[in-house]
Short mmCIF file of C-alpha atoms in Angstrom, two decimals:
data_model
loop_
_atom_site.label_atom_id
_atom_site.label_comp_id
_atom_site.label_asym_id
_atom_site.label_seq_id
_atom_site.Cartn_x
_atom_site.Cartn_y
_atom_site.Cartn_z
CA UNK A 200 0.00 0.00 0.00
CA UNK A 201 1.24 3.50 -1.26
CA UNK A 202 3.05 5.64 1.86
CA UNK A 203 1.71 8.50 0.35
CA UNK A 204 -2.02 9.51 0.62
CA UNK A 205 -4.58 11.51 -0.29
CA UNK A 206 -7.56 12.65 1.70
CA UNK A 207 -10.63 13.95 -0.79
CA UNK A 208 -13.71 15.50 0.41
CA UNK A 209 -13.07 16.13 3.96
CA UNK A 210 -13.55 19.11 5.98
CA UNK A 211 -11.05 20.57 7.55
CA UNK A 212 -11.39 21.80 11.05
CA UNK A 213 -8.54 23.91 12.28
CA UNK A 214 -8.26 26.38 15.90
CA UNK A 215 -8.83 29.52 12.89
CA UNK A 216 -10.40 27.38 9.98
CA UNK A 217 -12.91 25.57 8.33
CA UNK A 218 -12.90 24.62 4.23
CA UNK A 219 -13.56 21.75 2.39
CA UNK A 220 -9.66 20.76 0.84
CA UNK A 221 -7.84 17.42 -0.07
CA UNK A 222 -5.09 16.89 1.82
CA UNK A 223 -1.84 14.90 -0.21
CA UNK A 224 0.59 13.05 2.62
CA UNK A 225 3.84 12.33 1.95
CA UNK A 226 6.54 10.55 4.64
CA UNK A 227 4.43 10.69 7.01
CA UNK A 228 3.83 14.88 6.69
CA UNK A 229 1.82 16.95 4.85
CA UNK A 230 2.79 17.63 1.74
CA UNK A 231 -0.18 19.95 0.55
CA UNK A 232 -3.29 21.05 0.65
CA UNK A 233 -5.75 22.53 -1.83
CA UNK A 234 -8.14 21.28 -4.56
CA UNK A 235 -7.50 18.84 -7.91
CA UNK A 236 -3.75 17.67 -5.86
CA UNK A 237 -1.34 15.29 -7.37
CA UNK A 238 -2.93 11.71 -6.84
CA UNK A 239 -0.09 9.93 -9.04
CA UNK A 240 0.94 6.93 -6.93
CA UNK A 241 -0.89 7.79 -4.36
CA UNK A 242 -3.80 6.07 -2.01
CA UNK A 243 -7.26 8.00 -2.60
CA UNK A 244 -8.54 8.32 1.06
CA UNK A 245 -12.81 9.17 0.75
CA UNK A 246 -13.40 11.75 3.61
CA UNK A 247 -16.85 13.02 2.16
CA UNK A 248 -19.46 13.80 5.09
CA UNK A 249 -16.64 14.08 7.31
CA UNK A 250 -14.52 16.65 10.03
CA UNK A 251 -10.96 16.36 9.10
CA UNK A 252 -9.51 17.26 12.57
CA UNK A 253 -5.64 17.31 13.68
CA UNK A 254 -4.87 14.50 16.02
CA UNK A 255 -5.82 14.98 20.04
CA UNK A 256 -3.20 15.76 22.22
CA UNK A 257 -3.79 14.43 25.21
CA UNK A 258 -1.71 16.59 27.97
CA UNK A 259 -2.18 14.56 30.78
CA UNK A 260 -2.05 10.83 31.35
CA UNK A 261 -1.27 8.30 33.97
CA UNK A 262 -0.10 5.03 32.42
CA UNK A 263 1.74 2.40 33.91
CA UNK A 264 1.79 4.21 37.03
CA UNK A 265 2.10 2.56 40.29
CA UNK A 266 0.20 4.28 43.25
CA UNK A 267 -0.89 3.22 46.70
CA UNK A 268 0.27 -0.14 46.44
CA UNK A 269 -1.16 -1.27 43.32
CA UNK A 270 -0.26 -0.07 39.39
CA UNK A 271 -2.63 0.93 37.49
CA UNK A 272 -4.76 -1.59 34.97
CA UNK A 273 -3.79 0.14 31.68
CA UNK A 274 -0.43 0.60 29.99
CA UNK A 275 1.41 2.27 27.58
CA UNK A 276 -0.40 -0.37 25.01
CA UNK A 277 -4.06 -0.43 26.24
CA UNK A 278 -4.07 3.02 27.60
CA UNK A 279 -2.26 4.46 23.89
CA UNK A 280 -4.93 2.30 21.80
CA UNK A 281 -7.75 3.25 23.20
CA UNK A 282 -6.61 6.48 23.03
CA UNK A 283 -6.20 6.06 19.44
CA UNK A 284 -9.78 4.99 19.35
CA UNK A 285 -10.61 8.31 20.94
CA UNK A 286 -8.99 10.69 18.10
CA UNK A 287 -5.80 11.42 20.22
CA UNK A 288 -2.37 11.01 18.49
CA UNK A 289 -0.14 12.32 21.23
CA UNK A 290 0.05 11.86 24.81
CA UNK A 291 2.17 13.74 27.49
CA UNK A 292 2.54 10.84 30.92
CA UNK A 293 4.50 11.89 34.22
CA UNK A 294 8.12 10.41 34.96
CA UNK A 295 7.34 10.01 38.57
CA UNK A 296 10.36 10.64 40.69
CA UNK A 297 11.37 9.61 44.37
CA UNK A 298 13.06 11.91 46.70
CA UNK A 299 16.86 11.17 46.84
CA UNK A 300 17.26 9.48 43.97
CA UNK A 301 18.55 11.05 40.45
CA UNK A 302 16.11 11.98 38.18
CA UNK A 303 17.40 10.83 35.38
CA UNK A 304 16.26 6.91 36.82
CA UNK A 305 12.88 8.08 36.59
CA UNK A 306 13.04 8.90 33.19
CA UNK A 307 14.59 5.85 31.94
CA UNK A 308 11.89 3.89 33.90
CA UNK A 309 9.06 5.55 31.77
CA UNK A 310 11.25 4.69 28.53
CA UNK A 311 11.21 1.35 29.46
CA UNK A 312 7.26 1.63 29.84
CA UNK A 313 6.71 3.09 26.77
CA UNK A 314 9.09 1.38 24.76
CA UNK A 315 7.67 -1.40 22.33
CA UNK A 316 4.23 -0.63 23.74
CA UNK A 317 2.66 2.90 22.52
CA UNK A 318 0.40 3.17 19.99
CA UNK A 319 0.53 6.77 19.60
CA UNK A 320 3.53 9.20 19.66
CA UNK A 321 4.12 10.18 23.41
CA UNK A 322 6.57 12.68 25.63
CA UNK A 323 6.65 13.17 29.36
CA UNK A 324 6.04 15.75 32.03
CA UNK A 325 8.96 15.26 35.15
CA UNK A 326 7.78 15.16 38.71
CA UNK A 327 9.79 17.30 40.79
CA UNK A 328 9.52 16.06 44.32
CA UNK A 329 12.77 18.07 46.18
CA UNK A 330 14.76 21.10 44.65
CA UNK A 331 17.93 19.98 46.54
CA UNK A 332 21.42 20.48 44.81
CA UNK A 333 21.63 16.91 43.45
CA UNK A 334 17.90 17.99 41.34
CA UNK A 335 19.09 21.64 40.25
CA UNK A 336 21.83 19.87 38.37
CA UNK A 337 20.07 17.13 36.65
CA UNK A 338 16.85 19.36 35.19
CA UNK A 339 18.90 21.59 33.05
CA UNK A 340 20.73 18.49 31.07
CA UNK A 341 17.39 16.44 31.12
CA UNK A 342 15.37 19.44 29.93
CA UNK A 343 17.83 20.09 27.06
CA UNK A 344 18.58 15.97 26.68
CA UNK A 345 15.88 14.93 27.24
CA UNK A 346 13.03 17.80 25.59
CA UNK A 347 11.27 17.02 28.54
CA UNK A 348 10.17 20.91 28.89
CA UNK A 349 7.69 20.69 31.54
CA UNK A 350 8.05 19.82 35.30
CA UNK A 351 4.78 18.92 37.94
CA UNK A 352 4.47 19.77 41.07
CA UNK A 353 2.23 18.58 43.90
CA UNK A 354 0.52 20.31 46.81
CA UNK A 355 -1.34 17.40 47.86
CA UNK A 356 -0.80 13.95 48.81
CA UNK A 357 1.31 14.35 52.13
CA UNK A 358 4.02 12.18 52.65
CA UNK A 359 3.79 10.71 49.35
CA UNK A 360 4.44 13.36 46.36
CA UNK A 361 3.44 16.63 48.21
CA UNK A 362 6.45 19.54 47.80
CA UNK A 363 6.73 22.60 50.59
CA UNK A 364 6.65 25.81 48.91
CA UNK A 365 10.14 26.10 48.60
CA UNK A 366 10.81 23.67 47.05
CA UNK A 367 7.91 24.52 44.46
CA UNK A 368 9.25 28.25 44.32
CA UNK A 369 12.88 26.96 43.63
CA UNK A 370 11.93 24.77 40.79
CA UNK A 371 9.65 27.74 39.07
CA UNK A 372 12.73 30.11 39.46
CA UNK A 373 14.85 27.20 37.53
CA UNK A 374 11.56 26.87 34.78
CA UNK A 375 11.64 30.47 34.15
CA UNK A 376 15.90 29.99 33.75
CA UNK A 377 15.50 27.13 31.48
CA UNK A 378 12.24 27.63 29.59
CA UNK A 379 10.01 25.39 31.18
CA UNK A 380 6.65 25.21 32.26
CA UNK A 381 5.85 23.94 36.13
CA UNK A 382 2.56 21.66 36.48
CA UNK A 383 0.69 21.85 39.33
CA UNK A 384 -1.55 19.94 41.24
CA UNK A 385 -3.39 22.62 43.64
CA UNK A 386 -4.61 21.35 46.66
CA UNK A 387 -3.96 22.02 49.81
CA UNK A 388 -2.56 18.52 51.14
CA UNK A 389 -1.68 19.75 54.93
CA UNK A 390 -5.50 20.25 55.21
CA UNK A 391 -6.51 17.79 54.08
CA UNK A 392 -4.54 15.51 55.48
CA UNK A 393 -6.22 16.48 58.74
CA UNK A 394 -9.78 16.49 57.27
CA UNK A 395 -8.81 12.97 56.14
CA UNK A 396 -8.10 11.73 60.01
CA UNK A 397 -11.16 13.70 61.74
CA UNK A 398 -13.31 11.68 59.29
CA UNK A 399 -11.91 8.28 59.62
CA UNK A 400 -11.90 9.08 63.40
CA UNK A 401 -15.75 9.44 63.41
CA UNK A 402 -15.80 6.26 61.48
CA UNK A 403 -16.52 8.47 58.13
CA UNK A 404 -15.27 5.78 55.71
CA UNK A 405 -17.24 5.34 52.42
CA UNK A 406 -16.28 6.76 49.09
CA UNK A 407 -18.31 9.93 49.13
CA UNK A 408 -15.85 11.39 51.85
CA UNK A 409 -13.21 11.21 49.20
CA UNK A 410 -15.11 14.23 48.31
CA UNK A 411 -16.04 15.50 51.55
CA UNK A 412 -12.38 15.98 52.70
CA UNK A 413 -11.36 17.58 49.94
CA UNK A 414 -13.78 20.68 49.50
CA UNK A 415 -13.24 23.41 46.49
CA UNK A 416 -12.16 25.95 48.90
CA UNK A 417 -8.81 24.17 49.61
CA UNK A 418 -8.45 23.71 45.78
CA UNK A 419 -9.18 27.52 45.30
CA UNK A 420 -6.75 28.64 47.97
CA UNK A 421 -4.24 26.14 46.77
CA UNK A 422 -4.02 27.46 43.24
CA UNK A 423 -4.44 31.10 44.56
CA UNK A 424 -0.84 30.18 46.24
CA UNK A 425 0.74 28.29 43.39
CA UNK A 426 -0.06 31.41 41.03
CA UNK A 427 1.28 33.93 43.57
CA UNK A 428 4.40 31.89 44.04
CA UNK A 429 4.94 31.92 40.10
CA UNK A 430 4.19 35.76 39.51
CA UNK A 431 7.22 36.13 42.23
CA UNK A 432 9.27 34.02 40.56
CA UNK A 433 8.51 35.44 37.31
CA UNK A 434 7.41 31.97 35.29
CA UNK A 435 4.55 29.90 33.72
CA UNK A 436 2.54 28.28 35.30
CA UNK A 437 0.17 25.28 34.12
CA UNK A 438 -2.85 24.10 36.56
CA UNK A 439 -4.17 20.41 36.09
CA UNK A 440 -7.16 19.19 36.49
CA UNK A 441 -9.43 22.47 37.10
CA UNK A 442 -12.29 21.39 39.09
CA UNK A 443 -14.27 24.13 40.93
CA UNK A 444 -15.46 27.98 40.78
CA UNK A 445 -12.86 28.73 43.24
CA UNK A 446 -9.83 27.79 41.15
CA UNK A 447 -11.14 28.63 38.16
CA UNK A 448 -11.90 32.65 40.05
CA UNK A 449 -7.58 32.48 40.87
CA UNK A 450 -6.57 31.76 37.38
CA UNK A 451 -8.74 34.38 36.12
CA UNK A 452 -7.27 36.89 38.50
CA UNK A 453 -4.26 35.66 37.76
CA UNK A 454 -4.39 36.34 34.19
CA UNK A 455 -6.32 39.35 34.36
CA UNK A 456 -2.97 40.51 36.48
CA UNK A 457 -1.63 39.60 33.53
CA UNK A 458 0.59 36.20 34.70
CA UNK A 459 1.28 33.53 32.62
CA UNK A 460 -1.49 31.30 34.46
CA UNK A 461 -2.56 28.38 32.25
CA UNK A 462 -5.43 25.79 33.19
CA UNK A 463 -6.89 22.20 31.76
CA UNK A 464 -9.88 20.94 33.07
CA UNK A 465 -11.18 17.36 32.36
CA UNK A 466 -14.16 15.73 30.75
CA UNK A 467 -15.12 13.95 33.99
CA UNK A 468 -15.09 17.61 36.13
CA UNK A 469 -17.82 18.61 32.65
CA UNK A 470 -20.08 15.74 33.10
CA UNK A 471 -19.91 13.99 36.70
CA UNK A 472 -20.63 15.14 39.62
CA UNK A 473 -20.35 14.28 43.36
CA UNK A 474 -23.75 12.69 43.48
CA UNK A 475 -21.79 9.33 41.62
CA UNK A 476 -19.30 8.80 44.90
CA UNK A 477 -22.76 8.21 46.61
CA UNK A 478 -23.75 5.22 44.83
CA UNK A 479 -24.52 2.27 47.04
CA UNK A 480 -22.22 -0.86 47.44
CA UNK A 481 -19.25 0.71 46.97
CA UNK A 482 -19.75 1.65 43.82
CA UNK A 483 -18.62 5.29 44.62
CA UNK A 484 -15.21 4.35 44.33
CA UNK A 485 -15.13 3.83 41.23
CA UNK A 486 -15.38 7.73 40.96
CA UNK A 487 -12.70 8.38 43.27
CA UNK A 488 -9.82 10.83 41.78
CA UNK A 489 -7.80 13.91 43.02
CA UNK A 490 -9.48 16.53 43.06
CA UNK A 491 -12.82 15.06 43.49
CA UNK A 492 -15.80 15.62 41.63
CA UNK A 493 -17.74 18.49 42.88
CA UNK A 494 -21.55 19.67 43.15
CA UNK A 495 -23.22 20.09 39.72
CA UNK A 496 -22.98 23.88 39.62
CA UNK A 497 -19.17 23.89 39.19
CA UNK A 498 -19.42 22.07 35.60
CA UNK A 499 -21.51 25.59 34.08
CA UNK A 500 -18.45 27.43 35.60
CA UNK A 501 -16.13 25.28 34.06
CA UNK A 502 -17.69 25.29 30.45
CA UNK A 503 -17.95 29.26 30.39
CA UNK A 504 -14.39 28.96 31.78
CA UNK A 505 -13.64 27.31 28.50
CA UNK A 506 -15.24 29.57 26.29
CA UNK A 507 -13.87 32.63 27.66
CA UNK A 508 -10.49 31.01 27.55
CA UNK A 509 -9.84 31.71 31.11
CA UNK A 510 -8.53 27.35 31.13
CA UNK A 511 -7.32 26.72 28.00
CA UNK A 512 -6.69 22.80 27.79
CA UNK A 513 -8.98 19.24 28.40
CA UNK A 514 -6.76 16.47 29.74
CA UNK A 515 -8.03 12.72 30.52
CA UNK A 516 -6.19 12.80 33.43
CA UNK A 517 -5.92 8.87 32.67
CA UNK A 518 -5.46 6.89 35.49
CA UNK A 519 -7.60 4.01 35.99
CA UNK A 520 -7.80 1.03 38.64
CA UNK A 521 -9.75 -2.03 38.09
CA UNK A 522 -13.23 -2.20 40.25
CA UNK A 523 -12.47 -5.55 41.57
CA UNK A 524 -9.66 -5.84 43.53
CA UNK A 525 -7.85 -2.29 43.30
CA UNK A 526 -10.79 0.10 43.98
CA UNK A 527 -11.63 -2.14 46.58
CA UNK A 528 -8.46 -1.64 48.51
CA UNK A 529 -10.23 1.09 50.33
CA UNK A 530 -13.15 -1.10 51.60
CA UNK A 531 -13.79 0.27 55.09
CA UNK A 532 -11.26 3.22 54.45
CA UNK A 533 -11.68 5.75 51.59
CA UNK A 534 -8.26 7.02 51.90
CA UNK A 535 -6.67 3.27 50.47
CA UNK A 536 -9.13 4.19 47.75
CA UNK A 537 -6.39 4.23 44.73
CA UNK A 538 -7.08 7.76 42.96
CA UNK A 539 -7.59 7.80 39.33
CA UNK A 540 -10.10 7.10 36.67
CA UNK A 541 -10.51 5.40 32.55
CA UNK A 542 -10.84 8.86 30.48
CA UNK A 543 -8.21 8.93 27.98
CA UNK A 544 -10.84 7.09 25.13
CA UNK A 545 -13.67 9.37 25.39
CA UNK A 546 -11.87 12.87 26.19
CA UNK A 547 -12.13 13.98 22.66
CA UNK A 548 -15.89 12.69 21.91
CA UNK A 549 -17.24 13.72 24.78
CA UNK A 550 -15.96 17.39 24.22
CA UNK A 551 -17.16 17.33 21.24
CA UNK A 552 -20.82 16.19 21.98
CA UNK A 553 -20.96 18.09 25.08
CA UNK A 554 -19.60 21.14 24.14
CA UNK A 555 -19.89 22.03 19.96
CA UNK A 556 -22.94 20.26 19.94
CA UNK A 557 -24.48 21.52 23.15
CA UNK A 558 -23.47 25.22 22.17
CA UNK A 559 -21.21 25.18 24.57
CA UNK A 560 -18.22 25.89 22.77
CA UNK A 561 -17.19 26.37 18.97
CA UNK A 562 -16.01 23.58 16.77
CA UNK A 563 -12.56 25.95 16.23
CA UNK A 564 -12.26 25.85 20.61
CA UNK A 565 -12.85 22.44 20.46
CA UNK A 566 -10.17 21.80 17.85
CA UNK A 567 -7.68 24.44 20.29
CA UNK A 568 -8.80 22.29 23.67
CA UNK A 569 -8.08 19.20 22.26
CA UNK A 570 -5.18 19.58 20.28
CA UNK A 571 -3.49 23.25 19.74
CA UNK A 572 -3.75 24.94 22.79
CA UNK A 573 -1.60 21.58 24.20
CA UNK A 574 1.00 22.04 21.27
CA UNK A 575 1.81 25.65 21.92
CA UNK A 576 2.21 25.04 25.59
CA UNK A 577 4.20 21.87 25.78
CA UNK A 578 6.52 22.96 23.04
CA UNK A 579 5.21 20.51 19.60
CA UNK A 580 3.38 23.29 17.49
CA UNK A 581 3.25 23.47 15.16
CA UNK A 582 4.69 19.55 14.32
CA UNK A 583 1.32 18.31 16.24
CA UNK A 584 -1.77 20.66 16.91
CA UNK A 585 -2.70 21.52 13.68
CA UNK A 586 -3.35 21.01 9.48
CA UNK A 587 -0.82 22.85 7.58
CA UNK A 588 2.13 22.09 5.44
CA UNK A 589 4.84 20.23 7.24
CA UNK A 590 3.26 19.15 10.10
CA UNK A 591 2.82 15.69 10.92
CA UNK A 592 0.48 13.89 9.40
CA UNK A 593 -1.49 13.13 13.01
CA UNK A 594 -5.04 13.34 11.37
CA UNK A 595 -9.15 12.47 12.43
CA UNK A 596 -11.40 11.44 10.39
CA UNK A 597 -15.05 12.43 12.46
CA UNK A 598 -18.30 11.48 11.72
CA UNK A 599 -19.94 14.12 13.69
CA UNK A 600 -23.60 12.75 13.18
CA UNK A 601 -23.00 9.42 14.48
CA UNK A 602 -24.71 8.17 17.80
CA UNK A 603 -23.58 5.57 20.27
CA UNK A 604 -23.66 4.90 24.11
CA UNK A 605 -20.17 4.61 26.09
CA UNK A 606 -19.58 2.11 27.78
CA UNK A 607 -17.31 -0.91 29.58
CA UNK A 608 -18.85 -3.32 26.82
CA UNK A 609 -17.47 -1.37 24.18
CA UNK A 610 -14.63 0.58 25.26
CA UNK A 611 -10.55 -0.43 24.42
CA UNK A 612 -9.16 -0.17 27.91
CA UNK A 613 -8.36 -3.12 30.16
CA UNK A 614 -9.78 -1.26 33.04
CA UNK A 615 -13.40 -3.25 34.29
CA UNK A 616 -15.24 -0.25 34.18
CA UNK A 617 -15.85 2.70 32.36
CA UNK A 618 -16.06 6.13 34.18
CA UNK A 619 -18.96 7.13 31.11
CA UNK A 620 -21.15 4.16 31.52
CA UNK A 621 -24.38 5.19 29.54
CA UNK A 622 -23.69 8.43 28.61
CA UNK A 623 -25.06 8.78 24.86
CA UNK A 624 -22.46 10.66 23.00
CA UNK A 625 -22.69 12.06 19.05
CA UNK A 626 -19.77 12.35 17.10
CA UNK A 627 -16.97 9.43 16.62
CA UNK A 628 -13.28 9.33 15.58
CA UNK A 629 -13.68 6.92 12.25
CA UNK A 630 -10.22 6.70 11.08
CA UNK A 631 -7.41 7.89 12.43
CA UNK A 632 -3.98 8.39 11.25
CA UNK A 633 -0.21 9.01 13.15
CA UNK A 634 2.52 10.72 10.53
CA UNK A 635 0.23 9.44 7.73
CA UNK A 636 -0.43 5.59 8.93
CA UNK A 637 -4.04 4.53 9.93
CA UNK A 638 -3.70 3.32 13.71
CA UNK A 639 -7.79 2.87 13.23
CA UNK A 640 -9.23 2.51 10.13
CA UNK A 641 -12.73 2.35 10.04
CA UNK A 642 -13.35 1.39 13.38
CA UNK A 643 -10.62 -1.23 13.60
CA UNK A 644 -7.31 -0.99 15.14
CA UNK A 645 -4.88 -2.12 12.45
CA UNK A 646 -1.60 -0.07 13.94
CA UNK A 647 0.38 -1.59 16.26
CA UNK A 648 2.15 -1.84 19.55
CA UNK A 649 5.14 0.02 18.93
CA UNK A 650 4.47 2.36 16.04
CA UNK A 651 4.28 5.77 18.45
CA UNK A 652 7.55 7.73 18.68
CA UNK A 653 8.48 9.35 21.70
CA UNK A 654 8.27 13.18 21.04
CA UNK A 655 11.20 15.81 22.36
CA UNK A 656 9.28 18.91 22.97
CA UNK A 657 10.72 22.60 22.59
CA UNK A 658 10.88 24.87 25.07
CA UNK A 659 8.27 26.81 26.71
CA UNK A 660 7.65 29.33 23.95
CA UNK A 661 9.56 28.11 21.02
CA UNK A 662 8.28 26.56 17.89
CA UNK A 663 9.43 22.82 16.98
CA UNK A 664 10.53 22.92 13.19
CA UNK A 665 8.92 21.15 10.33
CA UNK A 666 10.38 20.29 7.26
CA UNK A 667 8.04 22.04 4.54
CA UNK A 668 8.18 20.70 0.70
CA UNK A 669 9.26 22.93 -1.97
CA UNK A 670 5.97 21.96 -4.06
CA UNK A 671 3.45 22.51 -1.89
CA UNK A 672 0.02 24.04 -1.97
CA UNK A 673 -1.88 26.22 0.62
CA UNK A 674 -0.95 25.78 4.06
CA UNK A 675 -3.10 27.12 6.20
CA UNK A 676 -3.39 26.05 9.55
CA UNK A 677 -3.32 27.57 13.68
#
């Protein structure tokens, strides 16, 4: 089968742009773009009646990860599949790091995960868990190494990943020196650490006080901090999963200050709420994440947060336990409860049929939420995040009028449950494609374990480069 392609009758759906094109692949790029292009050789790829999207970027994922005893079900292969099932090309995972050892172990342990196993093209975020002198050495060769450009921080779980603030405020002064972006998790873990033992003290032990210990307010002061710390030290900041009013009023201020205060939310946080951590025989726990899912009226705030561009990212936050026998850990105790969630497969379609087809949101903010605004920021626009001459050929074909309900029965993960379980959805990736090879082709995996390159990313700021043909038509793309 011909390596080079041709997409006819598709429409294109860019962050700036919409128009009906052909699009001509070539070595895995695109080659051009326009009307009546070269088909000599090539593979004619029917796209009538069908969105024409670049691929998802996926800014946040969990895979392979061990945590509280346990790893989670889905790896770099199941986790990256499915993902290609969802429409998402690219996904950013965290090196997690232990205090006292060199960082550089950390990222050769994800390697190894990923290695021989992703389905999609992948980079990684690096946990940051001390600033002492043995750290401030390593970042600087594994940021320029490495092009591992982005560095997370946590203000919550004590004792396990949590960071004091100066060790947070150390390693934004080094971001802003080496043109990085610092990732944080905002909560406040000292309090609720405390909430945590008052409940299980009063024999508060089922799922819903996940929740209940872990209110919005210490998620809003949290983040309040985290941006005041980063306006001091004069760098970006990024803040994951946005769940609440009360963070989402901080960035705002933040930005309106005029910081460089970025924010992702998640599909779960825009269509779940606490209510589900209530449901009887355990069942809650299978809802159980950091932050918690909040009262209803939070998701409204969220979704006009989105519009206005006050958060300017959707992660999956991917992180999911089995039901039986991992989730159930925290029988009698909520805090065993391993955090985390299966989201990475239905990020991009539930965005889409919540938001552009709800009026929530315009098909061009959909298109920057699930793919651009994630390029610019992590340093891979405009290689991944868009259409346009020279840019990898990370493509999604979308049938935006088809129906179907999401569910465990149906879905690609290994996990036992899904987090969506009959949520009707419209839209659906048909076909996708990674640097011009289908992964899924009408409906049906036919990539393989393997075939996804790890990604160097460019610094915070900078452009990666493409290579653009000398014959090459239109271009257009943002």
């Amino acid at each position: 089968m011909s390596s080079t392609k041709v997409i006819v009758g598709g429409t294109i759906v860019t962050a700036s742009d919409m128009y009906q094109a052909d699009i001509r692949i070539e070595n895995g790029i695109v080659a051009a773009i326009g009307s009546r292009l070269d088909a000599a050789g090539a593979e004619i790829i029917d796209a009538a009646g069908l969105y024409v999207f670049p691929g998802g970027i996926d800014p946040h994922t969990h895979l392979d990860m061990p945590f509280g005893g346990t790893v989670t079900a889905d790896d770099f292969e199941s986790g990256t599949i499915a993902a290609a099932f969802g429409g998402t090309t690219t996904v950013l995972d965290f090196c997690l790091t232990k205090r006292g050892e060199p960082l550089s172990d950390a990222v050769r342990t994800w390697h190894a995960k990923a290695a021989g196993k992703a389905a999609v093209d992948y980079g990684f975020h690096l946990m940051v868990a001390d600033a002492g002198e043995q750290a401030l050495r390593e970042l600087p060769e594994i940021i320029g190494r490495e092009g591992i450009t982005s560095l997370k921080v946590f203000m919550a779980y004590k004792d396990v990943f949590q960071v004091d603030d100066g060790t947070m405020f150390r390693t934004l002064q080094l971001a802003r020196e080496e043109g990085a972006l610092v990732m944080v998790h905002a909560e406040n873990g000292d309090v609720i650490d405390f909430l945590v033992e008052q409940a299980l003290a009063r024999g508060d032990t089922d799922p819903i006080h996940h929740a209940l210990t872990r209110p919005p307010e210490l998620e809003g002061e949290a983040t309040g901090r985290a941006a005041e710390l980063a306006g001091l030290a004069g760098a970006p900041l990024y803040v994951v999963h946005v769940t609440c009013a009360q963070a989402v009023q901080r960035i705002g201020e933040a930005r309106a200050r005029g910081l460089a205060v970025y924010g992702e939310t998640c599909p779960q946080y825009l269509t779940l709420d606490i209510s589900s951590l209530e449901k009887p025989d355990f069942e809650g726990a299978k809802y159980v994440w950091s932050p918690p899912l909040r009262e209803r009226e939070h998701q409204q705030v969220l979704w006009d947060a989105l519009s206005s561009g006050t958060l300017q990212t959707v992660g999956s936050d991917q992180c999911s336990f089995h039901f039986k026998g991992q989730k159930e850990l925290g029988r009698g105790d909520f805090s065993k409860i391993p955090n985390g969630g299966p989201t990475i497969e239905d990020r991009f379609t539930l965005l889409y049929s919540e938001g552009v087809e709800k009026g929530r949101i315009t098909i061009h903010q959909f298109v920057d939420l699930v793919s651009t605004a994630s390029a610019k920021l992590f340093g891979l626009f405009p290689r991944k995040g868009t259409i346009a001459v020279g840019s990898d050929a990370d493509l999604v074909l979308f049938d935006p009028s088809a129906k179907r309900i999401l569910s465990a029965d149906s879905h690609h993960l290994k996990v036992d449950y899904s987090a969506f379980e009959g949520m009707e959805a419209t839209g659906k990736p048909v076909s996708v494609l990674l640097r011009g090879q289908f992964v899924v082709r009408d409906g049906e995996f036919v990539g393989q374990a393997g075939c996804g390159r790890y990604v160097p990313r460019a610094r915070f700021g900078a452009r990666t480069p493409i290579s653009v043909p000398e014959a090459s038509a239109g271009g257009r793309g943002g």
